[in-house]
Amino acid sequence: MNSRFALIDVNNFYVSCERAFNPKLENQPLVVLSNNDGCAVARSNEVKTLGVKMATPWFQLKDLAKKHHIVALSSNYTLYGDMSDRVMTILRDFSPNVEVYSIDECFLNLNGLNSLWPSATQMGQTMRQRIHQWLGLPVCVGFGASKTLAKLANHIAKKQPVFNGVCDLGLLSSEQIDALLSNIAVREVWGVGSRIGLKLEAAGIKTVQALRNTPTSWLRSKFGVVMERTGNELNGISCLALEEVTPPRKQIISSRSFGQLVYTLPELSESVASYVSSAAEKLRGQQSTCDAIKIFVHTNPFREKDPQYSNSITIPLPNASSDTRLLIRAALFGLERIYQPGFAYKKTGVMLIGISSIVMSQGSLFKEYGADEKSIKLMGVMDQLNRRYGRNTVSVFSAGNQKSWIMRRKIMSPCYTTKWHDVPVAYA
């Protein structure tokens, strides 16, 4: 097995999760909608064939949906997150070195595993069969000598039926690889994107093969060291190591559009407190604290007849902390200062800034609020209970329990794998 990396990607992940528990949706045009059932964030192949673009507003698709019987479902993030965890658990049986790149993608490092499989292709087909048998999800697998090549191999496996869902670039001749890469747009290269893609195309580099043939010294002089690394990766020189531990985030944002317009300060306060609770949990999950919190609010710019207002404020904390209570107190203090009555608010959110590791945080000569041993133990117990019994089993009172502002998800499927009353029942 010459390949060193594998990239496994679940095809049309949200759509495939829905189909796994509702076989009636197979071969049915299907879209999964964003928050508040606004835009199409996942499309089945049948919908893509109809020309529907990513993020198309659902209201614009109503006529097309009626004509072609397109089914729309609300996003069921609880289901998708759990199914993602199950996919990654299966893949850890194939290699101990795993990088979870996104909710539906995973890199494996295959160094030292050559003798376990007759070929990378057989390994990839076994992955596909096991994930489909155990979870009902279709995946494609790409193998390459670098992470960038593994990504491209996965792209080829999806687009070229001849590979039957698994592409190992290590098995192809240089002529075959040249032919394949000459037919892939340069923007498909991992990390290139639209902005750099435009500049590359303007320089005459329009395909992956053209980029592969470009001297890395020229790429560095024009685009910097990142593109130089990309050029090396395309030529089989591995420059990107597997990130088995996700680096801590430098910013944590928690924000949602409301399911209905909000006018009063108490409702806004409830939403902000709820978002802070979620952000603080993530902050503690990466063993970090923050120095300040930013709060923002705005109305709906698409309701042009309504008066418009937006504002934000950053509140520094008396000391670095991850205590939900202190962060909520600071956030509500800031919200009261930017709230203006008489406006129909569409969205609020919070951003934790000045994030650093708990180990790196410098202590204070004075009494610290929300950073002492009692605070750390209390937050730890709260997180433990919520992990065991479900999110918001224990929460701060100001986060509320009515939540009339919560986002709309009127056509959401059941949480088949995480709620007992939603578990499918089989009749013999």
Short mmCIF file of C-alpha atoms in Angstrom, two decimals:
data_model
loop_
_atom_site.label_atom_id
_atom_site.label_comp_id
_atom_site.label_asym_id
_atom_site.label_seq_id
_atom_site.Cartn_x
_atom_site.Cartn_y
_atom_site.Cartn_z
CA MET A 1 0.00 0.00 0.00
CA ASN A 2 1.95 3.02 -1.25
CA SER A 3 -0.58 5.58 -0.07
CA ARG A 4 0.01 7.20 3.30
CA PHE A 5 -3.25 9.07 3.83
CA ALA A 6 -6.91 8.29 3.36
CA LEU A 7 -9.79 10.78 3.23
CA ILE A 8 -13.23 9.36 3.95
CA ASP A 9 -16.25 11.55 3.17
CA VAL A 10 -19.94 10.73 3.66
CA ASN A 11 -21.88 11.56 0.48
CA ASN A 12 -24.59 14.24 0.96
CA PHE A 13 -24.26 13.73 4.71
CA TYR A 14 -27.43 15.40 6.06
CA VAL A 15 -29.55 13.89 3.30
CA SER A 16 -28.00 10.46 3.82
CA CYS A 17 -28.67 10.57 7.58
CA GLU A 18 -32.35 11.29 6.90
CA ARG A 19 -32.58 8.48 4.35
CA ALA A 20 -30.91 5.98 6.68
CA PHE A 21 -33.96 6.07 8.96
CA ASN A 22 -36.63 6.77 6.36
CA PRO A 23 -36.17 4.50 3.31
CA LYS A 24 -39.15 6.19 1.62
CA LEU A 25 -36.82 9.11 0.93
CA GLU A 26 -34.49 7.02 -1.24
CA ASN A 27 -34.43 8.34 -4.84
CA GLN A 28 -36.74 11.15 -3.68
CA PRO A 29 -35.61 14.75 -4.34
CA LEU A 30 -34.71 15.96 -0.84
CA VAL A 31 -33.32 19.13 0.71
CA VAL A 32 -32.35 19.84 4.31
CA LEU A 33 -32.97 23.43 5.38
CA SER A 34 -30.91 25.82 7.48
CA ASN A 35 -31.93 27.47 10.74
CA ASN A 36 -35.52 28.69 10.74
CA ASP A 37 -36.12 26.58 7.64
CA GLY A 38 -34.57 29.30 5.51
CA CYS A 39 -32.19 27.93 2.86
CA ALA A 40 -31.20 24.60 1.35
CA VAL A 41 -27.96 23.59 3.09
CA ALA A 42 -27.97 19.99 1.83
CA ARG A 43 -29.30 18.63 -1.46
CA SER A 44 -29.77 15.14 -2.74
CA ASN A 45 -28.30 14.29 -6.14
CA GLU A 46 -31.82 14.45 -7.60
CA VAL A 47 -32.14 18.06 -6.43
CA LYS A 48 -28.67 18.99 -7.69
CA THR A 49 -29.67 17.63 -11.11
CA LEU A 50 -32.55 20.12 -11.12
CA GLY A 51 -30.00 22.94 -10.88
CA VAL A 52 -30.70 23.95 -7.28
CA LYS A 53 -27.68 25.75 -5.83
CA MET A 54 -26.42 25.55 -2.28
CA ALA A 55 -28.08 28.08 0.09
CA THR A 56 -31.02 28.76 -2.23
CA PRO A 57 -33.89 30.18 -0.09
CA TRP A 58 -36.68 27.65 0.35
CA PHE A 59 -39.41 30.13 -0.55
CA GLN A 60 -37.80 30.47 -4.00
CA LEU A 61 -38.05 26.72 -4.50
CA LYS A 62 -41.74 26.31 -3.73
CA ASP A 63 -42.87 26.11 -7.38
CA LEU A 64 -40.01 23.79 -8.34
CA ALA A 65 -40.70 21.65 -5.28
CA LYS A 66 -44.35 21.29 -6.22
CA LYS A 67 -43.50 20.35 -9.79
CA HIS A 68 -40.81 17.77 -8.93
CA HIS A 69 -42.14 16.64 -5.51
CA ILE A 70 -39.12 17.90 -3.59
CA VAL A 71 -39.27 17.00 0.10
CA ALA A 72 -37.86 19.52 2.59
CA LEU A 73 -36.79 18.75 6.16
CA SER A 74 -35.52 20.95 8.98
CA SER A 75 -31.94 20.46 10.12
CA ASN A 76 -31.68 17.77 12.80
CA TYR A 77 -28.24 18.58 14.20
CA THR A 78 -28.57 16.17 17.12
CA LEU A 79 -29.06 13.26 14.72
CA TYR A 80 -26.27 14.38 12.38
CA GLY A 81 -23.79 14.85 15.23
CA ASP A 82 -24.49 11.40 16.66
CA MET A 83 -24.23 9.72 13.25
CA SER A 84 -20.93 11.53 12.67
CA ASP A 85 -19.56 10.16 15.96
CA ARG A 86 -20.55 6.65 14.90
CA VAL A 87 -18.78 7.00 11.54
CA MET A 88 -15.57 8.18 13.23
CA THR A 89 -15.75 5.32 15.74
CA ILE A 90 -15.90 2.79 12.89
CA LEU A 91 -12.94 4.42 11.10
CA ARG A 92 -10.78 4.19 14.23
CA ASP A 93 -10.86 0.42 13.73
CA PHE A 94 -8.86 0.92 10.52
CA SER A 95 -6.15 3.21 11.90
CA PRO A 96 -5.25 4.58 15.33
CA ASN A 97 -4.20 7.88 13.73
CA VAL A 98 -7.37 9.82 12.97
CA GLU A 99 -8.11 13.48 12.22
CA VAL A 100 -11.78 14.41 12.27
CA TYR A 101 -11.73 17.18 9.70
CA SER A 102 -15.45 18.02 9.70
CA ILE A 103 -18.78 16.48 10.63
CA ASP A 104 -18.68 14.27 7.51
CA GLU A 105 -14.95 14.00 6.70
CA CYS A 106 -12.04 12.19 8.30
CA PHE A 107 -8.33 11.74 7.50
CA LEU A 108 -6.49 8.53 8.40
CA ASN A 109 -2.72 8.14 8.51
CA LEU A 110 -1.81 4.69 7.16
CA ASN A 111 1.91 4.61 7.94
CA GLY A 112 2.97 1.15 9.12
CA LEU A 113 -0.31 -0.53 8.12
CA ASN A 114 0.82 -1.86 4.73
CA SER A 115 0.82 -5.51 5.75
CA LEU A 116 -2.75 -5.50 7.09
CA TRP A 117 -4.46 -5.22 3.69
CA PRO A 118 -3.67 -6.63 0.24
CA SER A 119 -4.29 -3.16 -1.20
CA ALA A 120 -5.58 0.27 -0.26
CA THR A 121 -8.54 -0.28 -2.58
CA GLN A 122 -9.65 -3.34 -0.63
CA MET A 123 -9.29 -1.43 2.61
CA GLY A 124 -11.41 1.41 1.20
CA GLN A 125 -14.11 -0.95 -0.02
CA THR A 126 -14.24 -2.59 3.41
CA MET A 127 -14.72 0.85 4.98
CA ARG A 128 -17.56 1.60 2.59
CA GLN A 129 -19.28 -1.73 3.16
CA ARG A 130 -19.00 -1.58 6.95
CA ILE A 131 -20.28 2.01 7.26
CA HIS A 132 -23.15 1.24 4.90
CA GLN A 133 -24.05 -2.00 6.66
CA TRP A 134 -23.85 -0.63 10.20
CA LEU A 135 -25.14 2.91 9.62
CA GLY A 136 -26.80 2.96 6.20
CA LEU A 137 -24.56 5.80 5.02
CA PRO A 138 -22.77 5.94 1.62
CA VAL A 139 -19.13 7.07 1.68
CA CYS A 140 -16.30 7.57 -0.78
CA VAL A 141 -12.62 7.00 0.01
CA GLY A 142 -9.53 8.61 -1.48
CA PHE A 143 -5.90 7.55 -0.95
CA GLY A 144 -2.83 9.66 -1.63
CA ALA A 145 0.75 10.28 -0.57
CA SER A 146 -0.33 13.56 1.06
CA LYS A 147 -3.50 14.93 2.61
CA THR A 148 -4.09 17.19 -0.40
CA LEU A 149 -3.77 14.26 -2.81
CA ALA A 150 -6.07 12.14 -0.62
CA LYS A 151 -8.66 14.95 -0.85
CA LEU A 152 -8.36 15.02 -4.63
CA ALA A 153 -8.58 11.22 -4.79
CA ASN A 154 -11.82 11.39 -2.82
CA HIS A 155 -13.16 13.99 -5.27
CA ILE A 156 -12.28 11.67 -8.17
CA ALA A 157 -13.93 8.71 -6.42
CA LYS A 158 -17.16 10.71 -6.19
CA LYS A 159 -17.16 12.05 -9.72
CA GLN A 160 -15.85 9.01 -11.63
CA PRO A 161 -18.16 5.95 -11.35
CA VAL A 162 -15.40 3.70 -12.76
CA PHE A 163 -13.66 3.83 -9.36
CA ASN A 164 -16.70 2.46 -7.52
CA GLY A 165 -16.32 4.93 -4.66
CA VAL A 166 -12.63 4.28 -3.93
CA CYS A 167 -9.69 5.97 -5.68
CA ASP A 168 -6.09 5.13 -4.85
CA LEU A 169 -3.75 7.46 -6.72
CA GLY A 170 -0.86 5.16 -5.81
CA LEU A 171 -2.19 2.51 -8.19
CA LEU A 172 -2.43 4.83 -11.20
CA SER A 173 0.28 5.53 -13.73
CA SER A 174 1.67 9.04 -14.06
CA GLU A 175 -0.16 9.36 -17.40
CA GLN A 176 -3.50 8.42 -15.79
CA ILE A 177 -2.96 10.89 -12.94
CA ASP A 178 -2.02 13.66 -15.39
CA ALA A 179 -5.19 13.02 -17.39
CA LEU A 180 -7.42 13.06 -14.30
CA LEU A 181 -5.89 16.19 -12.78
CA SER A 182 -6.03 18.02 -16.11
CA ASN A 183 -9.81 17.80 -15.98
CA ILE A 184 -10.23 19.15 -12.45
CA ALA A 185 -10.54 22.91 -11.91
CA VAL A 186 -7.81 24.46 -9.78
CA ARG A 187 -10.42 25.73 -7.29
CA GLU A 188 -11.12 22.12 -6.29
CA VAL A 189 -7.69 21.91 -4.64
CA TRP A 190 -7.98 21.85 -0.86
CA GLY A 191 -7.15 25.29 0.50
CA VAL A 192 -7.21 27.21 -2.79
CA GLY A 193 -10.70 28.72 -2.63
CA SER A 194 -12.32 31.26 -4.91
CA ARG A 195 -10.11 34.29 -4.21
CA ILE A 196 -6.76 32.58 -4.82
CA GLY A 197 -8.42 30.52 -7.58
CA LEU A 198 -9.20 33.70 -9.51
CA LYS A 199 -5.59 34.85 -9.24
CA LEU A 200 -4.27 31.47 -10.35
CA GLU A 201 -6.64 31.40 -13.31
CA ALA A 202 -5.57 34.92 -14.28
CA ALA A 203 -1.99 33.61 -14.34
CA GLY A 204 -3.05 30.80 -16.68
CA ILE A 205 -3.17 28.10 -14.00
CA LYS A 206 -6.68 26.74 -14.49
CA THR A 207 -6.39 23.05 -13.64
CA VAL A 208 -4.95 20.98 -10.82
CA GLN A 209 -2.36 19.57 -13.21
CA ALA A 210 -1.24 23.07 -14.18
CA LEU A 211 -0.83 23.97 -10.51
CA ARG A 212 1.05 20.73 -9.91
CA ASN A 213 3.49 21.62 -12.70
CA THR A 214 4.07 25.17 -11.45
CA PRO A 215 7.44 25.68 -9.72
CA THR A 216 6.92 25.93 -5.97
CA SER A 217 9.39 28.81 -5.78
CA TRP A 218 7.07 30.86 -8.03
CA LEU A 219 4.04 29.92 -5.90
CA ARG A 220 5.86 31.08 -2.79
CA SER A 221 6.91 34.39 -4.36
CA LYS A 222 3.35 35.15 -5.53
CA PHE A 223 1.16 33.59 -2.83
CA GLY A 224 3.34 32.77 0.16
CA VAL A 225 4.43 29.66 1.98
CA VAL A 226 0.93 28.13 2.18
CA MET A 227 0.67 27.79 -1.60
CA GLU A 228 4.23 26.52 -1.75
CA ARG A 229 3.16 23.76 0.63
CA THR A 230 0.14 23.02 -1.56
CA GLY A 231 2.41 22.66 -4.59
CA ASN A 232 4.63 20.22 -2.72
CA GLU A 233 1.62 18.25 -1.49
CA LEU A 234 0.32 17.90 -5.06
CA ASN A 235 3.67 16.39 -6.01
CA GLY A 236 3.46 13.79 -3.26
CA ILE A 237 5.63 15.58 -0.70
CA SER A 238 3.67 15.45 2.54
CA CYS A 239 3.83 18.79 4.35
CA LEU A 240 0.61 18.68 6.41
CA ALA A 241 0.70 16.43 9.45
CA LEU A 242 -2.37 14.74 10.86
CA GLU A 243 -4.03 16.89 13.53
CA GLU A 244 -5.16 14.18 15.94
CA VAL A 245 -5.95 16.77 18.61
CA THR A 246 -8.10 19.70 17.50
CA PRO A 247 -6.32 22.96 18.41
CA PRO A 248 -8.25 25.20 20.81
CA ARG A 249 -10.36 27.85 19.16
CA LYS A 250 -9.24 31.47 19.47
CA GLN A 251 -12.82 32.73 19.28
CA ILE A 252 -16.09 31.09 20.23
CA ILE A 253 -19.30 32.47 18.73
CA SER A 254 -22.83 31.42 19.64
CA SER A 255 -25.63 33.01 17.63
CA ARG A 256 -28.93 32.16 15.96
CA SER A 257 -31.66 33.98 14.08
CA PHE A 258 -34.96 33.98 15.96
CA GLY A 259 -37.91 31.87 14.88
CA GLN A 260 -40.04 34.99 15.27
CA LEU A 261 -39.29 38.67 15.71
CA VAL A 262 -38.42 39.72 19.26
CA TYR A 263 -39.28 43.13 20.71
CA THR A 264 -38.68 43.07 24.45
CA LEU A 265 -35.55 43.14 26.58
CA PRO A 266 -36.55 40.10 28.70
CA GLU A 267 -36.83 37.90 25.58
CA LEU A 268 -33.52 39.20 24.24
CA SER A 269 -31.92 38.60 27.65
CA GLU A 270 -33.16 35.02 27.68
CA SER A 271 -31.69 34.33 24.25
CA VAL A 272 -28.34 35.93 25.12
CA ALA A 273 -28.13 33.94 28.36
CA SER A 274 -28.86 30.75 26.43
CA TYR A 275 -26.15 31.50 23.85
CA VAL A 276 -23.64 32.32 26.60
CA SER A 277 -24.38 28.99 28.29
CA SER A 278 -23.61 27.14 25.07
CA ALA A 279 -20.42 29.14 24.41
CA ALA A 280 -19.18 28.71 27.99
CA GLU A 281 -19.66 24.95 27.77
CA LYS A 282 -17.49 24.87 24.63
CA LEU A 283 -14.92 27.07 26.37
CA ARG A 284 -14.63 24.66 29.30
CA GLY A 285 -14.58 21.72 26.90
CA GLN A 286 -11.25 22.93 25.50
CA GLN A 287 -9.89 23.74 28.98
CA SER A 288 -9.83 27.50 28.35
CA THR A 289 -10.94 30.79 29.84
CA CYS A 290 -11.78 34.14 28.23
CA ASP A 291 -10.99 37.74 29.12
CA ALA A 292 -14.00 39.48 27.55
CA ILE A 293 -17.36 38.90 25.91
CA LYS A 294 -18.89 40.69 22.94
CA ILE A 295 -22.67 40.99 22.55
CA PHE A 296 -24.40 42.00 19.32
CA VAL A 297 -27.98 42.55 18.20
CA HIS A 298 -29.59 43.48 14.91
CA THR A 299 -32.92 43.72 13.14
CA ASN A 300 -33.90 42.09 9.86
CA PRO A 301 -32.31 44.04 6.95
CA PHE A 302 -34.65 42.30 4.48
CA ARG A 303 -37.70 43.90 6.10
CA GLU A 304 -36.98 47.23 4.47
CA LYS A 305 -40.17 48.87 5.76
CA ASP A 306 -39.16 48.25 9.36
CA PRO A 307 -36.85 50.66 11.22
CA GLN A 308 -33.35 49.20 11.26
CA TYR A 309 -30.89 48.99 14.14
CA SER A 310 -27.74 47.07 14.95
CA ASN A 311 -25.16 47.45 17.65
CA SER A 312 -22.53 45.60 19.65
CA ILE A 313 -20.54 46.06 22.82
CA THR A 314 -17.53 44.32 24.35
CA ILE A 315 -17.49 43.81 28.12
CA PRO A 316 -14.12 43.00 29.74
CA LEU A 317 -14.26 40.55 32.63
CA PRO A 318 -12.73 41.36 36.04
CA ASN A 319 -10.56 38.27 35.54
CA ALA A 320 -10.29 35.41 33.04
CA SER A 321 -13.07 32.89 33.60
CA SER A 322 -15.20 30.15 32.06
CA ASP A 323 -17.97 30.34 34.67
CA THR A 324 -21.35 30.52 32.93
CA ARG A 325 -22.77 32.71 35.72
CA LEU A 326 -20.10 35.41 35.41
CA LEU A 327 -20.25 35.40 31.61
CA ILE A 328 -24.05 35.73 31.60
CA ARG A 329 -23.89 38.57 34.13
CA ALA A 330 -21.41 40.44 31.93
CA ALA A 331 -23.40 39.73 28.76
CA LEU A 332 -26.70 40.98 30.21
CA PHE A 333 -24.93 44.06 31.53
CA GLY A 334 -23.77 44.80 27.97
CA LEU A 335 -27.13 43.95 26.40
CA GLU A 336 -28.93 46.49 28.59
CA ARG A 337 -26.62 49.20 27.24
CA ILE A 338 -27.19 48.50 23.54
CA TYR A 339 -30.87 47.54 23.66
CA GLN A 340 -33.21 50.10 22.10
CA PRO A 341 -36.99 49.72 22.43
CA GLY A 342 -39.25 50.01 19.39
CA PHE A 343 -37.30 47.67 17.10
CA ALA A 344 -38.12 44.19 15.82
CA TYR A 345 -34.98 42.18 16.55
CA LYS A 346 -34.10 39.24 14.33
CA LYS A 347 -30.83 38.04 15.83
CA THR A 348 -28.56 38.26 18.85
CA GLY A 349 -25.27 36.59 19.56
CA VAL A 350 -22.21 36.48 21.76
CA MET A 351 -18.49 36.10 21.08
CA LEU A 352 -15.94 35.02 23.66
CA ILE A 353 -12.61 36.72 23.07
CA GLY A 354 -9.20 36.75 24.70
CA ILE A 355 -9.27 32.97 24.96
CA SER A 356 -6.31 31.22 26.58
CA SER A 357 -5.56 27.90 28.22
CA ILE A 358 -6.38 27.56 31.90
CA VAL A 359 -2.76 26.52 32.47
CA MET A 360 -1.52 29.75 30.84
CA SER A 361 -3.91 32.05 32.73
CA GLN A 362 -2.10 34.29 35.19
CA GLY A 363 -3.58 34.45 38.66
CA SER A 364 -4.63 37.64 40.38
CA LEU A 365 -3.51 39.17 43.69
CA PHE A 366 -7.16 39.88 44.44
CA LYS A 367 -10.16 37.61 44.84
CA GLU A 368 -11.18 36.20 41.49
CA TYR A 369 -14.81 36.00 40.38
CA GLY A 370 -15.87 32.80 38.70
CA ALA A 371 -12.36 31.38 38.62
CA ASP A 372 -11.85 29.87 42.06
CA GLU A 373 -11.93 26.20 43.00
CA LYS A 374 -15.61 26.31 43.98
CA SER A 375 -16.57 27.74 40.58
CA ILE A 376 -14.52 25.16 38.67
CA LYS A 377 -16.10 22.27 40.60
CA LEU A 378 -19.63 23.63 40.14
CA MET A 379 -19.22 24.10 36.38
CA GLY A 380 -17.68 20.63 36.14
CA VAL A 381 -20.67 19.02 37.85
CA MET A 382 -23.10 20.95 35.62
CA ASP A 383 -21.29 19.84 32.45
CA GLN A 384 -21.17 16.26 33.67
CA LEU A 385 -24.91 16.17 34.34
CA ASN A 386 -25.71 17.70 30.95
CA ARG A 387 -23.48 15.21 29.15
CA ARG A 388 -25.10 12.31 30.97
CA TYR A 389 -28.76 13.33 30.91
CA GLY A 390 -28.93 15.66 27.91
CA ARG A 391 -28.21 19.28 27.11
CA ASN A 392 -29.83 21.89 29.40
CA THR A 393 -30.77 19.31 32.04
CA VAL A 394 -29.12 21.78 34.40
CA SER A 395 -28.90 25.42 33.33
CA VAL A 396 -28.71 28.93 34.69
CA PHE A 397 -32.18 30.32 35.46
CA SER A 398 -31.76 33.40 33.26
CA ALA A 399 -31.49 31.16 30.17
CA GLY A 400 -35.24 30.45 30.58
CA ASN A 401 -37.32 27.45 29.62
CA GLN A 402 -40.10 28.88 27.43
CA LYS A 403 -37.87 30.18 24.64
CA SER A 404 -40.54 31.56 22.34
CA TRP A 405 -37.69 33.06 20.29
CA ILE A 406 -36.10 29.71 19.46
CA MET A 407 -35.44 28.97 15.79
CA ARG A 408 -38.16 27.35 13.70
CA ARG A 409 -37.75 23.68 12.82
CA LYS A 410 -41.31 22.70 11.95
CA ILE A 411 -40.45 19.76 9.68
CA MET A 412 -37.66 18.12 11.66
CA SER A 413 -37.31 14.35 11.69
CA PRO A 414 -37.14 12.46 15.03
CA CYS A 415 -33.87 12.15 16.95
CA TYR A 416 -33.74 8.43 16.18
CA THR A 417 -30.50 7.67 18.02
CA THR A 418 -30.48 10.02 21.03
CA LYS A 419 -34.04 10.10 22.44
CA TRP A 420 -35.77 6.98 23.74
CA HIS A 421 -39.22 8.04 22.53
CA ASP A 422 -37.80 8.60 19.01
CA VAL A 423 -36.10 5.20 18.67
CA PRO A 424 -37.65 3.35 15.69
CA VAL A 425 -39.79 0.33 16.54
CA ALA A 426 -39.51 -2.82 14.43
CA TYR A 427 -42.49 -5.18 14.20
CA ALA A 428 -41.88 -8.87 13.44
#
